[in-house]
Short mmCIF file of N, CA and C in Angstrom, two decimals:
data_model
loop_
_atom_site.label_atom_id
_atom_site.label_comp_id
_atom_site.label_asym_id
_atom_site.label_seq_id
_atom_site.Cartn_x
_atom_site.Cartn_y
_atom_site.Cartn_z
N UNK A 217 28.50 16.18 42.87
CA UNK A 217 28.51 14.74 42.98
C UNK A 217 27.70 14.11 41.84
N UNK A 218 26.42 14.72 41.60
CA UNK A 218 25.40 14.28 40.51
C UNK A 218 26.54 14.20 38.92
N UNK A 219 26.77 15.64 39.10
CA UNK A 219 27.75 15.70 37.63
C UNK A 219 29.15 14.64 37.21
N UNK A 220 29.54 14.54 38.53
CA UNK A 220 30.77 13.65 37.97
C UNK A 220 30.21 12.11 38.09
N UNK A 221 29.28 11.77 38.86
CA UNK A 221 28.76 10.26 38.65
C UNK A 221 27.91 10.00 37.12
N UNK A 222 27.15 11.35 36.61
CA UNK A 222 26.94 11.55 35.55
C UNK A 222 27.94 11.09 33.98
N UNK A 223 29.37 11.89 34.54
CA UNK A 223 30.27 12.01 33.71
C UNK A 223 30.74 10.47 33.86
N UNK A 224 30.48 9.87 34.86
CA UNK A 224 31.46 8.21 35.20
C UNK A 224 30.38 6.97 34.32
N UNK A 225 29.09 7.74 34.39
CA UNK A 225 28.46 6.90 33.89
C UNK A 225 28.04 6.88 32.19
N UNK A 226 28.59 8.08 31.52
CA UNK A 226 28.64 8.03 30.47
C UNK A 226 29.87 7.57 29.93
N UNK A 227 30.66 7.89 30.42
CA UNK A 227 32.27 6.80 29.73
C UNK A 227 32.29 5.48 30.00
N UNK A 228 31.22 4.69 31.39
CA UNK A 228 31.55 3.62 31.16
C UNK A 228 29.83 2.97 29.79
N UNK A 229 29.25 3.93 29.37
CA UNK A 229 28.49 3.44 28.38
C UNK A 229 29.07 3.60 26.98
N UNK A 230 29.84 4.85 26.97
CA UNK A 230 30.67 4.84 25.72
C UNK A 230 31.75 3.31 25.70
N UNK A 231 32.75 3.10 26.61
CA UNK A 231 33.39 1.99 27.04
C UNK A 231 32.26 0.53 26.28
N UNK A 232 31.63 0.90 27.09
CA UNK A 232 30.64 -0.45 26.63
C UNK A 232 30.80 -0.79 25.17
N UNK A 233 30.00 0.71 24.40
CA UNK A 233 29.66 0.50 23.14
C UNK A 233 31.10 0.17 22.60
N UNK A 234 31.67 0.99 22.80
CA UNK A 234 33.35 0.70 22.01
C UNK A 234 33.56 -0.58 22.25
N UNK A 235 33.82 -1.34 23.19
CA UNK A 235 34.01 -2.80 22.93
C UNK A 235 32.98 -3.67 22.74
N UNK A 236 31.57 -3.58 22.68
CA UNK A 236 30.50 -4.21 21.84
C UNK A 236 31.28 -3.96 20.54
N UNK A 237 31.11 -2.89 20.14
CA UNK A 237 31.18 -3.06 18.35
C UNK A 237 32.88 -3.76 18.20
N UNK A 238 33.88 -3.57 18.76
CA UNK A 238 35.22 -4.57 18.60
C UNK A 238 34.63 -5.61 18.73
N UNK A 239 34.41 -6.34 19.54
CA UNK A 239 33.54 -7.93 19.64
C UNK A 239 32.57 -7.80 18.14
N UNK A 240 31.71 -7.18 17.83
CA UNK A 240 30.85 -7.49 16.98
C UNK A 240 31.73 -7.52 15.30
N UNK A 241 32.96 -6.65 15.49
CA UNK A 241 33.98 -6.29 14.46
C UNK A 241 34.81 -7.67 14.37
N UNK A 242 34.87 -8.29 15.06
CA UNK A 242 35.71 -9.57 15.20
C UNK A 242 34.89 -10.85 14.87
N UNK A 243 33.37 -10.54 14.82
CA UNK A 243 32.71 -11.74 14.65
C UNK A 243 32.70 -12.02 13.21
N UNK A 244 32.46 -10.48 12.30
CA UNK A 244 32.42 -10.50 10.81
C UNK A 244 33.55 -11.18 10.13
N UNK A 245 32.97 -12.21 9.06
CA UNK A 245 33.66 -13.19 8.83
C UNK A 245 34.58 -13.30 8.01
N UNK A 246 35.77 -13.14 7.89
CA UNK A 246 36.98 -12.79 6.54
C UNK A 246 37.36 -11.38 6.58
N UNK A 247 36.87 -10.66 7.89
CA UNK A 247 37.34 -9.50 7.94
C UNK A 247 37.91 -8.88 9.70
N UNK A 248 39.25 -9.12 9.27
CA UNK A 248 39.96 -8.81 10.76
C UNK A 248 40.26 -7.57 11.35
N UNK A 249 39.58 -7.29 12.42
CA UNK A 249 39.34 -6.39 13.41
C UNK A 249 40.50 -5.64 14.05
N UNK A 250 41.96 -6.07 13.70
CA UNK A 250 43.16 -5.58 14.63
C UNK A 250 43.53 -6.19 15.76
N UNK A 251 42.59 -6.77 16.59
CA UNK A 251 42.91 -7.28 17.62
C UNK A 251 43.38 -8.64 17.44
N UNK A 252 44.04 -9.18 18.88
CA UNK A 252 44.95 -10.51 19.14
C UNK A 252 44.03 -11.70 18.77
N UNK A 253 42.69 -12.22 18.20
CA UNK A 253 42.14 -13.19 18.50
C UNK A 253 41.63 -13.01 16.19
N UNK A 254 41.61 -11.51 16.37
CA UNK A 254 40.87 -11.77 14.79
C UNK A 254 42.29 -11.96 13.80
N UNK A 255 43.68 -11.61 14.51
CA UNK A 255 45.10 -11.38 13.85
C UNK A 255 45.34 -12.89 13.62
N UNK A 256 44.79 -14.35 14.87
CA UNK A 256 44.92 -15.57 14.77
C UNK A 256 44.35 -15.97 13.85
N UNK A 257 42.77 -15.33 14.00
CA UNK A 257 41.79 -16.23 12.79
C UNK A 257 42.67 -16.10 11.12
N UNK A 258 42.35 -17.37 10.36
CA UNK A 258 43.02 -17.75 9.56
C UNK A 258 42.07 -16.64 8.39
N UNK A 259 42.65 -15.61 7.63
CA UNK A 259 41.89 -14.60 6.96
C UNK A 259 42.11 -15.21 5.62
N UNK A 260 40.38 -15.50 5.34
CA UNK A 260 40.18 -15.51 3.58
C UNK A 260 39.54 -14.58 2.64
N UNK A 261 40.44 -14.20 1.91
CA UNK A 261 39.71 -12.77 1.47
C UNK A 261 39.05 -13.25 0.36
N UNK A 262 38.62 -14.60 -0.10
CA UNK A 262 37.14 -14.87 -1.11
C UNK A 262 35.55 -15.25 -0.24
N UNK A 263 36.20 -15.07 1.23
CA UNK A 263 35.10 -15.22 2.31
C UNK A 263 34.53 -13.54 2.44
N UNK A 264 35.42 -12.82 2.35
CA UNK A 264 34.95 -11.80 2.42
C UNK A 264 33.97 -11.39 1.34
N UNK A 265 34.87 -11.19 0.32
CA UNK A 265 34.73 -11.58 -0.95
C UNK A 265 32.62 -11.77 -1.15
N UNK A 266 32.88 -13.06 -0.73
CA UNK A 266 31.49 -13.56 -1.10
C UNK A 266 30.04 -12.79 -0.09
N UNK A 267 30.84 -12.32 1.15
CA UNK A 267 29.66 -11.86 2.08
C UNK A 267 29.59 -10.23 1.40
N UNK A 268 30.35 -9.53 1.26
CA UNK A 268 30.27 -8.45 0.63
C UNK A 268 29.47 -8.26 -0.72
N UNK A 269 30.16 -9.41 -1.87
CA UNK A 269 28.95 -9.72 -2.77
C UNK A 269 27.34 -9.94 -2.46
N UNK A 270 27.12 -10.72 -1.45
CA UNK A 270 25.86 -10.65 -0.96
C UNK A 270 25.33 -9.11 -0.79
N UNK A 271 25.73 -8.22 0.66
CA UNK A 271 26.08 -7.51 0.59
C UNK A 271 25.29 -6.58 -0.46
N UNK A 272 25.70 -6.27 -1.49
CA UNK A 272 25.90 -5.53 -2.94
C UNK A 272 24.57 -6.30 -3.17
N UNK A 273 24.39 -7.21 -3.24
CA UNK A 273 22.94 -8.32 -4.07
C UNK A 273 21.91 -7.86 -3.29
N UNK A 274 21.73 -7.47 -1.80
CA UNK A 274 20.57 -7.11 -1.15
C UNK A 274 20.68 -5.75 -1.63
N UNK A 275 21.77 -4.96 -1.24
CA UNK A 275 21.44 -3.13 -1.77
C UNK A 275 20.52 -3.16 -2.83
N UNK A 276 21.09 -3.78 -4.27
CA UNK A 276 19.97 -3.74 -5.20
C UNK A 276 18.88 -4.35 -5.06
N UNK A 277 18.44 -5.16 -4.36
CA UNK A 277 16.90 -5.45 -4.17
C UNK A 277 16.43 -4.83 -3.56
N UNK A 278 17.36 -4.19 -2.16
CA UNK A 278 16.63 -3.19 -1.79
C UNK A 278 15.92 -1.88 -2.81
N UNK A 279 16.89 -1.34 -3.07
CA UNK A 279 16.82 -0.34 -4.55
C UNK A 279 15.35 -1.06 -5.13
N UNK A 280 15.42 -1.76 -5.97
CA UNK A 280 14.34 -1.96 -6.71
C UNK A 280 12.77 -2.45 -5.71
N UNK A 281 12.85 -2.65 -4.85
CA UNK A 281 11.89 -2.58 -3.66
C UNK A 281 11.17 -1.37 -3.52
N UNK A 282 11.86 -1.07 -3.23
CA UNK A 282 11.22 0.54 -2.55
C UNK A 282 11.20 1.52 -4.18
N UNK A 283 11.72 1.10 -4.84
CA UNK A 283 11.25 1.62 -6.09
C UNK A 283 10.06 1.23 -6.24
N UNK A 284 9.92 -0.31 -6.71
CA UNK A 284 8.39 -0.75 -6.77
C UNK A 284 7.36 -0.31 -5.73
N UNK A 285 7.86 0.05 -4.72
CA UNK A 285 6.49 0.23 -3.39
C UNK A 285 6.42 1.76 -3.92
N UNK A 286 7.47 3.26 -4.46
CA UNK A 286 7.17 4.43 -4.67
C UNK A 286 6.10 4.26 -6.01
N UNK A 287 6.46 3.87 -6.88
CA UNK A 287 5.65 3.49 -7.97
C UNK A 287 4.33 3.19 -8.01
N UNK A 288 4.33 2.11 -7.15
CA UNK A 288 2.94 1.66 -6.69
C UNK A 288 1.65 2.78 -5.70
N UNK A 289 2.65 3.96 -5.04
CA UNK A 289 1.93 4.32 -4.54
C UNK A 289 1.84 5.80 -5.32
N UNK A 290 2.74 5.74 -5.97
CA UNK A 290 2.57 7.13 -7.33
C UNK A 290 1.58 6.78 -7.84
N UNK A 291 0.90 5.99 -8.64
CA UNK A 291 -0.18 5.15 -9.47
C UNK A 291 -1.46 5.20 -8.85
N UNK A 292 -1.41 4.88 -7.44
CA UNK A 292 -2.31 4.87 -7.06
C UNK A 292 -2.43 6.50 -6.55
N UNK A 293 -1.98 7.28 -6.06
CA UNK A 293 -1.87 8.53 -5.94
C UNK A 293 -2.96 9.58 -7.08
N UNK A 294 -2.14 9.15 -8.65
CA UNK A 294 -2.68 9.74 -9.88
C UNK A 294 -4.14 9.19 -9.95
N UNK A 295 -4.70 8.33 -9.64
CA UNK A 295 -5.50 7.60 -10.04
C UNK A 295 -6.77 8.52 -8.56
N UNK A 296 -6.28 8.42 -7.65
CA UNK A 296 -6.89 9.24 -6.64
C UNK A 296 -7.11 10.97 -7.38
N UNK A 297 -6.19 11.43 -7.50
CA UNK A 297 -6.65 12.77 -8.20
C UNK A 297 -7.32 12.85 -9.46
N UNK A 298 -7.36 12.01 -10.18
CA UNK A 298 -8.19 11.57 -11.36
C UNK A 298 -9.66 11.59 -10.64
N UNK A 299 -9.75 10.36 -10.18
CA UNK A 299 -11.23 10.23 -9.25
C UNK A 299 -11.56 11.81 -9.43
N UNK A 300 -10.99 12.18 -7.95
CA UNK A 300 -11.15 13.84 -7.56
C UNK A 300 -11.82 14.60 -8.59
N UNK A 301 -10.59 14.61 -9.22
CA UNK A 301 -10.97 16.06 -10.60
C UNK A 301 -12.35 15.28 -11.39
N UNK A 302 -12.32 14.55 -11.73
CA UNK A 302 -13.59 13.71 -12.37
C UNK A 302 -15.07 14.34 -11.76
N UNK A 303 -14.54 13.73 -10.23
CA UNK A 303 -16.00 14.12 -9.76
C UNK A 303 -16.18 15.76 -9.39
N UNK A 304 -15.43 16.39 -9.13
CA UNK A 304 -15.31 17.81 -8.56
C UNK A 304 -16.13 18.50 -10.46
N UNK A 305 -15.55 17.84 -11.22
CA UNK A 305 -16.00 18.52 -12.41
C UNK A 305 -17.47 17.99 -13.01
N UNK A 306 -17.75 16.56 -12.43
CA UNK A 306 -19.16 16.73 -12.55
C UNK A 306 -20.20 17.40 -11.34
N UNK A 307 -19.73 17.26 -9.98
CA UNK A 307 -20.46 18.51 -9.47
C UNK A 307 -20.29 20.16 -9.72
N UNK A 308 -19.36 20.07 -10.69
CA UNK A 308 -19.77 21.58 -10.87
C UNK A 308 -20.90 21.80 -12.09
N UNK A 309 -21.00 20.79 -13.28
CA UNK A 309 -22.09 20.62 -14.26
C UNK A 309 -23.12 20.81 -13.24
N UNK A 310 -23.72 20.03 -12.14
CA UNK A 310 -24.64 19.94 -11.41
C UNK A 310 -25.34 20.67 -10.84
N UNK A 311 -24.40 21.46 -10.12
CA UNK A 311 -24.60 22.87 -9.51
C UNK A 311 -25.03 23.94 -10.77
N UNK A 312 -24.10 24.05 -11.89
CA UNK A 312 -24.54 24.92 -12.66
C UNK A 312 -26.21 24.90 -13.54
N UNK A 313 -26.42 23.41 -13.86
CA UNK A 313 -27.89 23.41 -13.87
C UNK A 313 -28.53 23.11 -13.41
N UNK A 314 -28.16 23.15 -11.45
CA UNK A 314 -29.00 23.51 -10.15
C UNK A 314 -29.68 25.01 -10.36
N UNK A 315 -28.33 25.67 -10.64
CA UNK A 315 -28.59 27.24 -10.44
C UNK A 315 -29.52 27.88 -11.09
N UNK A 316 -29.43 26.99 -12.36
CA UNK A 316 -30.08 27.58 -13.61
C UNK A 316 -32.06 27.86 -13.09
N UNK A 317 -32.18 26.91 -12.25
CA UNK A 317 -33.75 26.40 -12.18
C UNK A 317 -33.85 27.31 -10.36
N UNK A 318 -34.97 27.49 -10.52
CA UNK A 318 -35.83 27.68 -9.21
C UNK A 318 -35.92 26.57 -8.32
N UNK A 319 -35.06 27.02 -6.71
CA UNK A 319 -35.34 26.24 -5.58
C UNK A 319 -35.43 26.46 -4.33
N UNK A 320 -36.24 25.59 -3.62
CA UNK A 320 -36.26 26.31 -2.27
C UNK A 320 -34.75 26.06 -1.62
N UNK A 321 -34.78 26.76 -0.40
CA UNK A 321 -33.66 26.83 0.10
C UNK A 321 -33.64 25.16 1.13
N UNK A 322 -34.62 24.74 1.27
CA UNK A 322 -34.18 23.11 1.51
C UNK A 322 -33.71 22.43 0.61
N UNK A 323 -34.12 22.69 -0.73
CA UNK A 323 -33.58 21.77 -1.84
C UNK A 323 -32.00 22.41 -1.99
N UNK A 324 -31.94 23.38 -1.99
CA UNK A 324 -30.37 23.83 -1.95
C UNK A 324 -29.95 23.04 -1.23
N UNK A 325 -29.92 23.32 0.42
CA UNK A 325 -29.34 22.66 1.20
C UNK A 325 -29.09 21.20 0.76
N UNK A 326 -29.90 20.54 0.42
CA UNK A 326 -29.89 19.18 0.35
C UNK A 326 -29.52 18.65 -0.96
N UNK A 327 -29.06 19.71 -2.10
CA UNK A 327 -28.34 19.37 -3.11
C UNK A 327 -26.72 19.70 -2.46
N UNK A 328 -26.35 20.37 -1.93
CA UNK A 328 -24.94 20.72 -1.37
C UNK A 328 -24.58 19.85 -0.46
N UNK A 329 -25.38 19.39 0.28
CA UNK A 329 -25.14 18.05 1.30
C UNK A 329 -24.75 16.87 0.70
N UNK A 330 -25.89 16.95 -0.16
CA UNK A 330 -25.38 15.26 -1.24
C UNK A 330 -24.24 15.39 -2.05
N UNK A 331 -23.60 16.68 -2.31
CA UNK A 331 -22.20 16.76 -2.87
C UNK A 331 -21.29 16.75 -1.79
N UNK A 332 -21.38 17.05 -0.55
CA UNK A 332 -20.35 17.45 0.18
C UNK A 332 -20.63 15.73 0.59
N UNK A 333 -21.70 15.18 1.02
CA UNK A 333 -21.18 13.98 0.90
C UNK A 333 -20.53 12.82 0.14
N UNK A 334 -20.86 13.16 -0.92
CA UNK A 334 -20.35 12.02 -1.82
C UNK A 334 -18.90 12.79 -2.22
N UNK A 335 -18.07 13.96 -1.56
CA UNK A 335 -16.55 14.09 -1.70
C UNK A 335 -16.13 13.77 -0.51
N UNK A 336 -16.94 13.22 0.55
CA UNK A 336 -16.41 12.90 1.92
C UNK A 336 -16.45 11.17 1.58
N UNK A 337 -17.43 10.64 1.21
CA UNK A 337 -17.05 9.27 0.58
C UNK A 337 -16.03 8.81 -0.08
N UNK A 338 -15.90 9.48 -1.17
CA UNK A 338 -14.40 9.59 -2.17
C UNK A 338 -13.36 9.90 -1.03
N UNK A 339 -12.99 10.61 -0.23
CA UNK A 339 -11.97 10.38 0.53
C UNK A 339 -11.99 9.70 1.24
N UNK A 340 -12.90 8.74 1.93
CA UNK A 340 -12.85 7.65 2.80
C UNK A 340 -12.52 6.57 1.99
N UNK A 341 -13.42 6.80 0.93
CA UNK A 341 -12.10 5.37 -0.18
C UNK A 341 -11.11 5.16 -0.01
N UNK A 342 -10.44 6.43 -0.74
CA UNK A 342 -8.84 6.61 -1.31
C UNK A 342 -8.18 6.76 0.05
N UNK A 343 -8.48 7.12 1.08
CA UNK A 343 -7.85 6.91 2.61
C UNK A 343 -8.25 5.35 2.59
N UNK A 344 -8.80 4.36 2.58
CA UNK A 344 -8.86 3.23 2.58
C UNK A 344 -8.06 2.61 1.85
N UNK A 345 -8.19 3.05 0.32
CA UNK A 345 -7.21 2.71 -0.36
C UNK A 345 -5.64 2.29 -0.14
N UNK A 346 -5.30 4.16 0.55
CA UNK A 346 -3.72 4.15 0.80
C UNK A 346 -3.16 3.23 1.88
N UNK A 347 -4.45 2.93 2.92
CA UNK A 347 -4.10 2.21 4.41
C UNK A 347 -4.01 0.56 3.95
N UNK A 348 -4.77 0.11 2.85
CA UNK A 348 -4.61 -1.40 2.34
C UNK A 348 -3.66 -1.34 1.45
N UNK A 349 -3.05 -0.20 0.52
CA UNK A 349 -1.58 -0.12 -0.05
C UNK A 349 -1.04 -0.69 1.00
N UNK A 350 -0.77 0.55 2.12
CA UNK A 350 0.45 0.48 2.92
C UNK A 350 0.57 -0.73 3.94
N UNK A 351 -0.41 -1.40 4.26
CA UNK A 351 -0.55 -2.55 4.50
C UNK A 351 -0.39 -3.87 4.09
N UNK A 352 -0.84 -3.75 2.70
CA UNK A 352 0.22 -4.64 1.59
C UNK A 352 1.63 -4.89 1.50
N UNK A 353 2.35 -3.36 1.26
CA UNK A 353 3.47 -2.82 1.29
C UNK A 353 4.34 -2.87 2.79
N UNK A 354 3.69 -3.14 3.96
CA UNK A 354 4.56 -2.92 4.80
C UNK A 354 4.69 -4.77 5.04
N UNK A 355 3.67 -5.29 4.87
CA UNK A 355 3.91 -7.16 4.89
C UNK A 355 4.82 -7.01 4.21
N UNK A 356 5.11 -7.10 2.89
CA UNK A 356 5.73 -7.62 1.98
C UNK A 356 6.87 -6.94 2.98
N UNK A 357 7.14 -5.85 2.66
CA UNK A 357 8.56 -5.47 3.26
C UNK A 357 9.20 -6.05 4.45
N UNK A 358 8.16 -6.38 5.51
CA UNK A 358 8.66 -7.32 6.45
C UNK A 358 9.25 -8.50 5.98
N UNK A 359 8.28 -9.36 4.81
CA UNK A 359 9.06 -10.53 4.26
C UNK A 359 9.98 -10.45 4.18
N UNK A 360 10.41 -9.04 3.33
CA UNK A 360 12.10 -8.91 2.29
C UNK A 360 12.63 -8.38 3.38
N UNK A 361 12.25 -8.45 4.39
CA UNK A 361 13.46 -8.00 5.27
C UNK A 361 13.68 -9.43 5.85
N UNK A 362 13.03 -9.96 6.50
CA UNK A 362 13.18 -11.51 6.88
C UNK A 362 14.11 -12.33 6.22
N UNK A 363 13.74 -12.23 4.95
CA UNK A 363 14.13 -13.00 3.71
C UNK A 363 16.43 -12.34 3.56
N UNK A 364 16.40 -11.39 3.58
CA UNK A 364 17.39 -10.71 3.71
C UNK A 364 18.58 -11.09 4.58
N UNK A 365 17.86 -11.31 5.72
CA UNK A 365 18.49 -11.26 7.02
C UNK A 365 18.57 -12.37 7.27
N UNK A 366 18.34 -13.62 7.09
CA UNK A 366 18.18 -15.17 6.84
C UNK A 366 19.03 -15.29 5.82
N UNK A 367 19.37 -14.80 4.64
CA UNK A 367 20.62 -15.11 3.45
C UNK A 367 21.75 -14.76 4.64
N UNK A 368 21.80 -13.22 4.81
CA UNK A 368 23.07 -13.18 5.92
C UNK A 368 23.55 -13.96 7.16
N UNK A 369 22.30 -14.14 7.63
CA UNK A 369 23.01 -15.10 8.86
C UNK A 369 23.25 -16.61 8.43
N UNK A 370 22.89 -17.08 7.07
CA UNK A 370 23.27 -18.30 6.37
C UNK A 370 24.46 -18.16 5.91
N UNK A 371 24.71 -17.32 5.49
CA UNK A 371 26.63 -17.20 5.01
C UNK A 371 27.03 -16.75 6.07
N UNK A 372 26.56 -16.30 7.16
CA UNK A 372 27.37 -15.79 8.16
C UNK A 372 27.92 -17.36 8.93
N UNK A 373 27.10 -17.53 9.32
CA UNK A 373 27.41 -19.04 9.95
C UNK A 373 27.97 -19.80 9.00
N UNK A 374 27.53 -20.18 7.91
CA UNK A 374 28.69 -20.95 6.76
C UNK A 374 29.85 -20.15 7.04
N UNK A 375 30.42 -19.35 7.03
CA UNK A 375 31.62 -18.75 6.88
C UNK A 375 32.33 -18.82 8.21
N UNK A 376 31.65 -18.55 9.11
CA UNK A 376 32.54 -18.65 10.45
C UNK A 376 32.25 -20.18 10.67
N UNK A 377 31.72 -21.15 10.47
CA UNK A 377 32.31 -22.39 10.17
C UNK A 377 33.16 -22.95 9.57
N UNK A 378 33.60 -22.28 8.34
CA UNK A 378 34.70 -22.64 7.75
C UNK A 378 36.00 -22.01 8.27
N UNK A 379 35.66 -20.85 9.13
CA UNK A 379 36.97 -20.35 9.92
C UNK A 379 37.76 -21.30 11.29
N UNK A 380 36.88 -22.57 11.82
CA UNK A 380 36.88 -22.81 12.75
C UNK A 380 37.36 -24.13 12.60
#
């Protein structure tokens, strides 16, 4: 009983989706769906035309978006291992004319502490760093998505106004 109410209830969600997306296929504007209501609508293929061009105009901003955000975080990336190697290579000068000299084993300790801290600092930066990148980067992207989706539903509605 479980299995076939199972099976009844997944065809009528497939059902669903299949005629959601026909309805949603019929709303798109200058482009007819097959059915009896999109076969009436009066079809202009420079309506299409123009939403498709849009279309094509966001892909490439997308493209160059997320180019600029990889870039930005390549840069800052190099610039993090720079730091790194910088400092990793002046604590090793340090250590080497630590070694050179006589010390107690507190001063050891407490020369290795002050290095192991100041590479635990440097990564709380550059982890700071990447979290105010990506924080930067994820606003903005919300904008251009906003911004995106507001051109479309502006020709969308211009266009199915002019169908009507």
């Amino acid at each position: 009983m479980r299995k076939l109410f199972s099976t009844i209830l997944t065809l009528a969600v497939c059902a669903f989706s299949v005629f959601s997306s026909i309805q949603a296929a019929e709303q798109v504007p200058g482009i007819p769906a097959g059915s009896s209501s999109a076969r009436k609508m009066k079809f202009d293929p420079r309506l299409a035309a123009e939403y498709v061009e849009l279309l094509k105009h966001q892909a490439d901003e997308r493209k160059e978006f997320y180019a600029g955000r990889a870039k930005a975080s390549e840069e800052l990336h190099a610039q993090h291992v720079t730091q790194r190697t910088d400092l990793v290579a002046t604590h090793r000068k340090a250590r080497h004319r630590f070694e050179e000299e006589k010390h107690t084993r507190n001063e050891r300790s407490g020369f290795f502490k002050s290095q192991r801290s100041d590479m635990t600092a440097l990564e709380a930066r550059q982890k700071a760093d990447f979290l105010g990148l990506d924080a930067d980067l994820e606003k903005k992207l919300l904008e251009f998505h906003e911004r995106q989706r507001k051109e479309r539903d502006e020709l969308t509605g211009h266009l199915l106004k002019s169908h009507h």
